Amino acid sequence: MPGRAPYGILQIIDMNSTVTISELQAQTPRIVRETERRGMTAVTRHGRIAAFLISKDRVEAMIETMEILADPEAMRAIRDFDSGKMKLNPVECLDED
């Protein structure tokens, strides 16, 4: 339904990470600092979520996840690991010449 957040999104929003547009206008610096710490803040208008503020770190993580999901070789490696067809080597093996 247009204008409504998907059910899953509503589950991850903590009421403490929700502000009204008026609160955002009056307290932008504080809310931005909190968003940097929390990762995301929902902004409501008339009691409904109208927008999200998302921290730089959260956006970078989302982009990295999308890049991995779009990489067929990475996804094949993940599936192989999950199915037990592949084992991970310890990081120390990278020091070997």
mmCIF file of C-alpha atoms in Angstrom:
data_model
loop_
_atom_site.group_PDB
_atom_site.id
_atom_site.type_symbol
_atom_site.label_atom_id
_atom_site.label_comp_id
_atom_site.label_asym_id
_atom_site.label_seq_id
_atom_site.Cartn_x
_atom_site.Cartn_y
_atom_site.Cartn_z
ATOM 1 C CA MET A 1 0.000 0.000 0.000
ATOM 2 C CA PRO A 2 1.595 3.364 -0.989
ATOM 3 C CA GLY A 3 2.637 5.601 1.898
ATOM 4 C CA ARG A 4 2.809 2.769 4.408
ATOM 5 C CA ALA A 5 6.037 1.289 5.709
ATOM 6 C CA PRO A 6 6.489 -2.452 5.230
ATOM 7 C CA TYR A 7 5.720 -4.488 8.351
ATOM 8 C CA GLY A 8 9.381 -5.553 8.793
ATOM 9 C CA ILE A 9 10.562 -1.933 8.920
ATOM 10 C CA LEU A 10 8.172 -1.145 11.744
ATOM 11 C CA GLN A 11 9.611 -3.969 13.822
ATOM 12 C CA ILE A 12 13.171 -2.582 13.783
ATOM 13 C CA ILE A 13 12.296 0.989 14.734
ATOM 14 C CA ASP A 14 12.713 1.708 18.408
ATOM 15 C CA MET A 15 10.341 4.395 19.643
ATOM 16 C CA ASN A 16 13.364 6.161 21.151
ATOM 17 C CA SER A 17 14.806 6.532 17.647
ATOM 18 C CA THR A 18 11.743 8.315 16.292
ATOM 19 C CA VAL A 19 11.343 12.085 16.144
ATOM 20 C CA THR A 20 8.727 14.417 14.714
ATOM 21 C CA ILE A 21 9.544 16.881 11.962
ATOM 22 C CA SER A 22 9.131 19.695 14.514
ATOM 23 C CA GLU A 23 11.648 18.034 16.862
ATOM 24 C CA LEU A 24 14.069 17.581 13.971
ATOM 25 C CA GLN A 25 13.778 21.242 12.985
ATOM 26 C CA ALA A 26 14.350 22.401 16.570
ATOM 27 C CA GLN A 27 17.105 19.947 17.524
ATOM 28 C CA THR A 28 18.882 18.948 14.314
ATOM 29 C CA PRO A 29 22.477 18.837 15.663
ATOM 30 C CA ARG A 30 21.515 16.629 18.635
ATOM 31 C CA ILE A 31 19.373 14.323 16.512
ATOM 32 C CA VAL A 32 22.128 13.953 13.901
ATOM 33 C CA ARG A 33 24.615 13.011 16.669
ATOM 34 C CA GLU A 34 22.159 10.426 18.013
ATOM 35 C CA THR A 35 21.598 9.064 14.520
ATOM 36 C CA GLU A 36 25.356 8.678 14.052
ATOM 37 C CA ARG A 37 25.417 6.633 17.268
ATOM 38 C CA ARG A 38 22.248 4.604 16.674
ATOM 39 C CA GLY A 39 22.474 4.161 12.912
ATOM 40 C CA MET A 40 18.978 5.298 12.017
ATOM 41 C CA THR A 41 16.232 7.671 13.148
ATOM 42 C CA ALA A 42 12.679 7.685 11.845
ATOM 43 C CA VAL A 43 11.053 11.070 11.235
ATOM 44 C CA THR A 44 7.291 11.244 11.594
ATOM 45 C CA ARG A 45 4.686 13.651 10.266
ATOM 46 C CA HIS A 46 1.184 13.472 11.738
ATOM 47 C CA GLY A 47 2.074 10.239 13.540
ATOM 48 C CA ARG A 48 3.298 8.379 10.441
ATOM 49 C CA ILE A 49 6.866 7.739 9.342
ATOM 50 C CA ALA A 50 7.693 10.206 6.578
ATOM 51 C CA ALA A 51 11.465 9.755 6.299
ATOM 52 C CA PHE A 52 14.578 8.213 7.797
ATOM 53 C CA LEU A 53 17.893 9.736 8.811
ATOM 54 C CA ILE A 54 20.589 7.114 8.273
ATOM 55 C CA SER A 55 24.163 7.364 9.542
ATOM 56 C CA LYS A 56 27.128 7.291 7.173
ATOM 57 C CA ASP A 57 28.323 4.014 8.707
ATOM 58 C CA ARG A 58 24.926 2.376 8.195
ATOM 59 C CA VAL A 59 24.772 3.533 4.550
ATOM 60 C CA GLU A 60 28.306 2.255 3.893
ATOM 61 C CA ALA A 61 27.322 -1.119 5.397
ATOM 62 C CA MET A 62 24.200 -1.237 3.219
ATOM 63 C CA ILE A 63 26.234 -0.455 0.087
ATOM 64 C CA GLU A 64 28.809 -3.120 0.975
ATOM 65 C CA THR A 65 26.013 -5.664 1.487
ATOM 66 C CA MET A 66 24.434 -4.771 -1.871
ATOM 67 C CA GLU A 67 27.835 -5.125 -3.588
ATOM 68 C CA ILE A 68 28.321 -8.586 -2.078
ATOM 69 C CA LEU A 69 24.788 -9.632 -3.030
ATOM 70 C CA ALA A 70 25.415 -8.461 -6.610
ATOM 71 C CA ASP A 71 28.687 -10.422 -6.896
ATOM 72 C CA PRO A 72 27.944 -13.964 -8.151
ATOM 73 C CA GLU A 73 31.355 -15.289 -7.034
ATOM 74 C CA ALA A 74 30.946 -13.897 -3.519
ATOM 75 C CA MET A 75 27.442 -15.336 -3.246
ATOM 76 C CA ARG A 76 28.655 -18.721 -4.506
ATOM 77 C CA ALA A 77 31.434 -18.683 -1.875
ATOM 78 C CA ILE A 78 28.918 -17.800 0.854
ATOM 79 C CA ARG A 79 26.572 -20.596 -0.242
ATOM 80 C CA ASP A 80 29.488 -23.059 -0.383
ATOM 81 C CA PHE A 81 30.583 -22.085 3.117
ATOM 82 C CA ASP A 82 27.037 -22.319 4.479
ATOM 83 C CA SER A 83 26.597 -25.789 2.965
ATOM 84 C CA GLY A 84 29.914 -27.021 4.393
ATOM 85 C CA LYS A 85 31.629 -27.299 0.996
ATOM 86 C CA MET A 86 34.214 -24.681 1.945
ATOM 87 C CA LYS A 87 36.256 -24.006 5.063
ATOM 88 C CA LEU A 88 37.799 -20.727 6.118
ATOM 89 C CA ASN A 89 41.539 -20.490 6.621
ATOM 90 C CA PRO A 90 43.002 -18.620 9.585
ATOM 91 C CA VAL A 91 44.150 -15.073 8.854
ATOM 92 C CA GLU A 92 47.721 -16.098 9.703
ATOM 93 C CA CYS A 93 47.898 -18.048 6.417
ATOM 94 C CA LEU A 94 48.061 -14.695 4.599
ATOM 95 C CA ASP A 95 51.524 -14.119 6.135
ATOM 96 C CA GLU A 96 52.917 -17.238 4.448
ATOM 97 C CA ASP A 97 54.983 -16.631 1.311
#
